[in-house]
Amino acid sequence: MGSVVELAVRRSSGGRGKGGGGQGGGVPFLLVHGLASNARMWDGVAAVLAEAGHDVAAVDLRGHGQSPKPDEGYDFGSVVDDLLAVLDRLGWERAVAAGQSWGGNVVLELALRSPERVHAAACVDGGTIELSRRFESWEDCAEALRPPPLAGPPMVDIEGMVRGRHHDWPESGVIGMLANFEVRADGTVAPWLTRERHMQILHHLWEHRPSLVYADVAVPLLFIPAGDKAETSAAAAAAPRGRVAVLEGDHDLHAQQPEAVARLLLELAS
């Protein structure tokens, strides 16, 4: 395990709504992105949550975005410790924790290990990722899921590709996707998450066995899959306080449908 790093946090204040979050009485929200993603993918969701009166903190996990990028500490224990340090720094006793994809598996571990800090947890098209069911060996997994080389093209080309592929996304989602890249002095881009660190996380994700722990998660647990999936229904059935709310759409539901995702999250804060 690596030592705790101080994560970069994008905060949205709910003070203008029905009583602010951590400072006003409403339950605050901790938003966690997926693998090779970043905090800005949650911008649309965060705006709705803040408007409803909740304080919001979206994080860049270690190795991603504006956060430190150590060479180690990409296991679940270290990543969860980073999130607990964020809660301490914000002065939040408890929060609704929501994570997308790999981030869903991360908030599942957070809820399992520190239920006293989690009011409820939501897994957005994640929390059920168990790569060992798809790949018999880590070598097979690494060969199939190794990220392509993405460094080098101009940002204008990346933006054109993103807008072309996600024409139905709101502007907040497009901006969030573009924030996955560092823009270099010559106008070309490189992913914030290096391939070596990406593979470290992928290895820990291949080792992760969420199906073994659902029954031990004591807090309310909401799965928001992109489409009806058997593994999601099984996970919710195994969790003592689990349920499913299906949305049809992209894997990045939080970027594509921020209002719909936010409405589901607000139900968890009640």
Tab-separated table of C-alpha atoms in Angstrom:
chain	number	residue	atom	x	y	z
A	1	MET	CA	0.000	0.000	0.000
A	2	GLY	CA	1.126	3.540	-0.706
A	3	SER	CA	1.083	6.514	1.629
A	4	VAL	CA	-1.932	8.836	1.504
A	5	VAL	CA	-1.794	11.594	-1.107
A	6	GLU	CA	-3.761	14.849	-1.020
A	7	LEU	CA	-6.230	14.599	-3.856
A	8	ALA	CA	-7.350	17.502	-5.998
A	9	VAL	CA	-11.010	18.270	-5.262
A	10	ARG	CA	-13.619	20.211	-7.249
A	11	ARG	CA	-16.121	21.608	-4.742
A	12	SER	CA	-19.643	22.847	-5.381
A	13	SER	CA	-21.500	24.622	-2.594
A	14	GLY	CA	-25.144	23.917	-1.889
A	15	GLY	CA	-25.597	26.960	0.305
A	16	ARG	CA	-28.048	28.549	-2.131
A	17	GLY	CA	-30.457	25.638	-2.012
A	18	LYS	CA	-32.524	24.039	0.708
A	19	GLY	CA	-29.815	24.206	3.345
A	20	GLY	CA	-26.211	23.559	2.353
A	21	GLY	CA	-24.493	20.199	2.624
A	22	GLY	CA	-21.593	19.767	5.033
A	23	GLN	CA	-22.044	23.308	6.350
A	24	GLY	CA	-25.803	23.488	6.389
A	25	GLY	CA	-27.404	20.212	7.331
A	26	GLY	CA	-27.974	18.395	4.039
A	27	VAL	CA	-25.945	15.280	3.342
A	28	PRO	CA	-22.857	16.070	1.223
A	29	PHE	CA	-21.790	14.069	-1.829
A	30	LEU	CA	-18.395	12.565	-2.643
A	31	LEU	CA	-18.108	11.814	-6.388
A	32	VAL	CA	-15.502	9.367	-7.700
A	33	HIS	CA	-14.576	8.930	-11.378
A	34	GLY	CA	-13.624	5.796	-13.287
A	35	LEU	CA	-10.340	4.459	-14.655
A	36	ALA	CA	-8.434	6.976	-16.822
A	37	SER	CA	-11.149	9.570	-16.159
A	38	ASN	CA	-11.288	12.701	-13.993
A	39	ALA	CA	-13.434	14.733	-11.594
A	40	ARG	CA	-14.884	17.013	-14.294
A	41	MET	CA	-16.929	14.158	-15.722
A	42	TRP	CA	-19.203	14.798	-12.725
A	43	ASP	CA	-19.671	18.543	-13.408
A	44	GLY	CA	-23.254	18.205	-14.656
A	45	VAL	CA	-24.297	15.982	-11.754
A	46	ALA	CA	-22.548	18.235	-9.228
A	47	ALA	CA	-24.417	21.302	-10.502
A	48	VAL	CA	-27.799	19.625	-9.958
A	49	LEU	CA	-26.842	18.351	-6.496
A	50	ALA	CA	-25.593	21.787	-5.442
A	51	GLU	CA	-28.731	23.463	-6.750
A	52	ALA	CA	-30.724	21.078	-4.557
A	53	GLY	CA	-28.798	22.341	-1.522
A	54	HIS	CA	-25.990	19.825	-1.078
A	55	ASP	CA	-22.265	20.378	-0.834
A	56	VAL	CA	-20.376	18.314	-3.397
A	57	ALA	CA	-16.770	17.195	-3.748
A	58	ALA	CA	-15.636	15.514	-6.966
A	59	VAL	CA	-12.119	14.104	-6.725
A	60	ASP	CA	-9.268	13.360	-9.085
A	61	LEU	CA	-7.982	10.025	-7.831
A	62	ARG	CA	-4.229	9.498	-7.536
A	63	GLY	CA	-2.561	9.333	-10.922
A	64	HIS	CA	-5.425	11.199	-12.561
A	65	GLY	CA	-6.212	14.805	-13.460
A	66	GLN	CA	-4.760	17.415	-11.128
A	67	SER	CA	-3.887	14.990	-8.305
A	68	PRO	CA	-0.387	13.746	-7.453
A	69	LYS	CA	0.913	10.881	-9.577
A	70	PRO	CA	3.030	8.555	-7.435
A	71	ASP	CA	4.447	5.366	-8.915
A	72	GLU	CA	2.690	3.147	-6.361
A	73	GLY	CA	-0.412	2.956	-4.180
A	74	TYR	CA	-3.016	2.075	-6.797
A	75	ASP	CA	-4.495	-0.790	-4.784
A	76	PHE	CA	-8.001	-0.450	-3.376
A	77	GLY	CA	-6.808	0.054	0.198
A	78	SER	CA	-4.640	3.037	-0.725
A	79	VAL	CA	-7.296	4.609	-2.929
A	80	VAL	CA	-9.905	4.268	-0.170
A	81	ASP	CA	-7.492	5.807	2.337
A	82	ASP	CA	-7.087	8.786	-0.009
A	83	LEU	CA	-10.876	9.260	-0.013
A	84	LEU	CA	-11.100	9.038	3.767
A	85	ALA	CA	-8.439	11.739	3.957
A	86	VAL	CA	-10.591	13.917	1.667
A	87	LEU	CA	-13.576	13.476	3.987
A	88	ASP	CA	-11.387	14.425	6.955
A	89	ARG	CA	-9.998	17.481	5.174
A	90	LEU	CA	-13.500	18.646	4.262
A	91	GLY	CA	-14.752	18.057	7.805
A	92	TRP	CA	-17.493	15.728	6.577
A	93	GLU	CA	-18.483	13.070	9.070
A	94	ARG	CA	-20.479	11.142	6.468
A	95	ALA	CA	-21.309	11.530	2.793
A	96	VAL	CA	-23.191	9.867	-0.014
A	97	ALA	CA	-20.403	8.289	-2.059
A	98	ALA	CA	-21.001	7.777	-5.773
A	99	GLY	CA	-18.530	6.174	-8.160
A	100	GLN	CA	-18.594	5.341	-11.868
A	101	SER	CA	-17.091	2.175	-13.392
A	102	TRP	CA	-13.850	1.398	-11.470
A	103	GLY	CA	-14.928	4.223	-9.156
A	104	GLY	CA	-18.047	2.181	-8.382
A	105	ASN	CA	-15.846	-0.652	-7.159
A	106	VAL	CA	-13.878	1.913	-5.146
A	107	VAL	CA	-16.919	3.341	-3.339
A	108	LEU	CA	-18.135	-0.207	-2.699
A	109	GLU	CA	-14.857	-0.809	-0.850
A	110	LEU	CA	-15.201	2.525	0.952
A	111	ALA	CA	-18.683	1.561	2.177
A	112	LEU	CA	-17.445	-1.890	3.190
A	113	ARG	CA	-14.378	-0.712	5.099
A	114	SER	CA	-15.714	2.511	6.644
A	115	PRO	CA	-19.531	2.349	6.817
A	116	GLU	CA	-19.519	4.976	9.562
A	117	ARG	CA	-18.325	7.527	6.966
A	118	VAL	CA	-20.814	6.568	4.232
A	119	HIS	CA	-24.463	7.627	4.393
A	120	ALA	CA	-25.173	5.599	1.236
A	121	ALA	CA	-23.252	4.451	-1.831
A	122	ALA	CA	-24.094	4.515	-5.529
A	123	CYS	CA	-22.324	2.574	-8.262
A	124	VAL	CA	-22.856	4.072	-11.729
A	125	ASP	CA	-22.290	1.295	-14.269
A	126	GLY	CA	-19.717	-0.094	-11.876
A	127	GLY	CA	-19.360	-1.776	-8.518
A	128	THR	CA	-19.860	-5.118	-10.251
A	129	ILE	CA	-16.658	-5.225	-12.292
A	130	GLU	CA	-15.058	-8.632	-11.740
A	131	LEU	CA	-12.553	-9.111	-14.536
A	132	SER	CA	-11.481	-12.540	-13.295
A	133	ARG	CA	-14.844	-13.823	-14.544
A	134	ARG	CA	-13.993	-12.711	-18.073
A	135	PHE	CA	-10.294	-13.574	-18.086
A	136	GLU	CA	-8.766	-16.696	-16.573
A	137	SER	CA	-5.379	-15.060	-16.119
A	138	TRP	CA	-4.015	-11.596	-15.546
A	139	GLU	CA	-1.953	-11.984	-18.719
A	140	ASP	CA	-5.111	-12.531	-20.776
A	141	CYS	CA	-6.753	-9.523	-19.139
A	142	ALA	CA	-3.732	-7.295	-19.727
A	143	GLU	CA	-3.520	-8.308	-23.383
A	144	ALA	CA	-7.202	-7.579	-24.012
A	145	LEU	CA	-7.607	-4.363	-22.019
A	146	ARG	CA	-4.239	-2.629	-22.395
A	147	PRO	CA	-5.056	0.999	-23.345
A	148	PRO	CA	-4.101	2.191	-26.815
A	149	PRO	CA	-1.384	4.845	-27.165
A	150	LEU	CA	-3.243	8.150	-27.001
A	151	ALA	CA	-0.410	10.657	-26.633
A	152	GLY	CA	0.483	12.892	-29.531
A	153	PRO	CA	-2.593	14.081	-31.471
A	154	PRO	CA	-3.622	17.746	-31.360
A	155	MET	CA	-6.342	18.681	-28.911
A	156	VAL	CA	-8.504	19.946	-31.772
A	157	ASP	CA	-8.547	16.425	-33.219
A	158	ILE	CA	-9.419	14.886	-29.854
A	159	GLU	CA	-12.230	17.384	-29.373
A	160	GLY	CA	-13.635	16.637	-32.803
A	161	MET	CA	-13.577	12.911	-32.058
A	162	VAL	CA	-15.275	13.343	-28.673
A	163	ARG	CA	-18.017	15.579	-30.060
A	164	GLY	CA	-18.573	13.219	-32.976
A	165	ARG	CA	-18.891	10.144	-30.787
A	166	HIS	CA	-20.985	11.809	-28.085
A	167	HIS	CA	-23.241	14.173	-30.019
A	168	ASP	CA	-26.052	13.660	-27.482
A	169	TRP	CA	-23.936	14.640	-24.464
A	170	PRO	CA	-24.375	18.024	-22.771
A	171	GLU	CA	-21.468	20.442	-22.912
A	172	SER	CA	-20.498	19.581	-19.324
A	173	GLY	CA	-19.897	15.976	-20.366
A	174	VAL	CA	-17.807	16.923	-23.396
A	175	ILE	CA	-15.651	19.272	-21.317
A	176	GLY	CA	-15.296	16.529	-18.713
A	177	MET	CA	-14.099	14.015	-21.290
A	178	LEU	CA	-11.553	16.458	-22.724
A	179	ALA	CA	-10.205	17.013	-19.200
A	180	ASN	CA	-8.876	13.440	-19.266
A	181	PHE	CA	-5.958	14.856	-21.248
A	182	GLU	CA	-3.059	17.150	-20.511
A	183	VAL	CA	-2.579	19.752	-23.234
A	184	ARG	CA	1.127	20.197	-23.897
A	185	ALA	CA	2.879	23.363	-25.033
A	186	ASP	CA	2.719	22.359	-28.699
A	187	GLY	CA	-1.050	21.805	-28.572
A	188	THR	CA	-0.832	18.014	-28.531
A	189	VAL	CA	-2.285	15.923	-25.732
A	190	ALA	CA	-1.381	13.041	-23.450
A	191	PRO	CA	-3.591	11.198	-20.948
A	192	TRP	CA	-3.048	12.320	-17.371
A	193	LEU	CA	-2.926	8.646	-16.356
A	194	THR	CA	0.188	6.972	-17.747
A	195	ARG	CA	-0.080	3.521	-19.309
A	196	GLU	CA	2.104	2.002	-16.556
A	197	ARG	CA	-0.179	3.328	-13.792
A	198	HIS	CA	-3.244	2.391	-15.837
A	199	MET	CA	-1.990	-1.197	-15.905
A	200	GLN	CA	-1.360	-1.190	-12.154
A	201	ILE	CA	-4.966	-0.204	-11.525
A	202	LEU	CA	-6.208	-2.734	-14.052
A	203	HIS	CA	-4.261	-5.481	-12.268
A	204	HIS	CA	-5.830	-4.578	-8.915
A	205	LEU	CA	-9.218	-4.477	-10.607
A	206	TRP	CA	-8.638	-7.957	-12.037
A	207	GLU	CA	-7.877	-9.153	-8.496
A	208	HIS	CA	-10.960	-7.477	-7.034
A	209	ARG	CA	-13.858	-9.771	-6.070
A	210	PRO	CA	-16.865	-7.542	-5.312
A	211	SER	CA	-19.278	-10.489	-5.471
A	212	LEU	CA	-17.747	-11.790	-2.249
A	213	VAL	CA	-18.542	-8.666	-0.222
A	214	TYR	CA	-22.006	-7.429	-1.226
A	215	ALA	CA	-23.606	-9.240	1.701
A	216	ASP	CA	-21.322	-7.372	4.109
A	217	VAL	CA	-22.143	-3.834	2.930
A	218	ALA	CA	-24.368	-2.411	5.656
A	219	VAL	CA	-25.237	0.964	4.104
A	220	PRO	CA	-27.868	1.584	1.400
A	221	LEU	CA	-26.340	0.565	-1.925
A	222	LEU	CA	-27.728	1.721	-5.277
A	223	PHE	CA	-26.603	0.293	-8.603
A	224	ILE	CA	-27.246	2.446	-11.682
A	225	PRO	CA	-26.316	0.303	-14.681
A	226	ALA	CA	-26.334	1.421	-18.300
A	227	GLY	CA	-28.972	-1.087	-19.363
A	228	ASP	CA	-30.405	-4.098	-17.588
A	229	LYS	CA	-27.610	-6.460	-16.537
A	230	ALA	CA	-27.864	-9.780	-14.733
A	231	GLU	CA	-24.773	-9.153	-12.614
A	232	THR	CA	-26.222	-5.896	-11.314
A	233	SER	CA	-29.492	-7.529	-10.256
A	234	ALA	CA	-27.534	-10.298	-8.515
A	235	ALA	CA	-25.371	-7.755	-6.695
A	236	ALA	CA	-28.359	-5.774	-5.447
A	237	ALA	CA	-30.094	-8.958	-4.314
A	238	ALA	CA	-27.012	-10.000	-2.321
A	239	ALA	CA	-26.622	-6.649	-0.567
A	240	PRO	CA	-28.796	-6.266	2.567
A	241	ARG	CA	-29.896	-2.762	1.496
A	242	GLY	CA	-29.246	-2.974	-2.228
A	243	ARG	CA	-31.408	-1.903	-5.145
A	244	VAL	CA	-31.135	-1.196	-8.860
A	245	ALA	CA	-32.239	1.779	-10.979
A	246	VAL	CA	-31.583	1.120	-14.671
A	247	LEU	CA	-30.779	3.919	-17.112
A	248	GLU	CA	-30.361	3.259	-20.825
A	249	GLY	CA	-27.327	4.980	-22.239
A	250	ASP	CA	-23.542	5.150	-22.401
A	251	HIS	CA	-21.088	3.684	-19.906
A	252	ASP	CA	-20.443	7.287	-18.789
A	253	LEU	CA	-24.030	7.823	-17.693
A	254	HIS	CA	-23.003	10.589	-15.298
A	255	ALA	CA	-21.647	12.646	-18.199
A	256	GLN	CA	-24.391	11.775	-20.688
A	257	GLN	CA	-27.424	12.043	-18.374
A	258	PRO	CA	-26.367	14.192	-15.399
A	259	GLU	CA	-29.885	15.229	-14.382
A	260	ALA	CA	-31.201	11.665	-14.341
A	261	VAL	CA	-28.203	10.409	-12.352
A	262	ALA	CA	-28.437	13.338	-9.926
A	263	ARG	CA	-32.120	12.668	-9.243
A	264	LEU	CA	-31.286	9.100	-8.269
A	265	LEU	CA	-28.456	10.261	-6.031
A	266	LEU	CA	-30.698	12.790	-4.301
A	267	GLU	CA	-33.040	9.961	-3.296
A	268	LEU	CA	-30.119	8.395	-1.420
A	269	ALA	CA	-29.581	11.562	0.596
A	270	SER	CA	-33.107	11.578	2.018
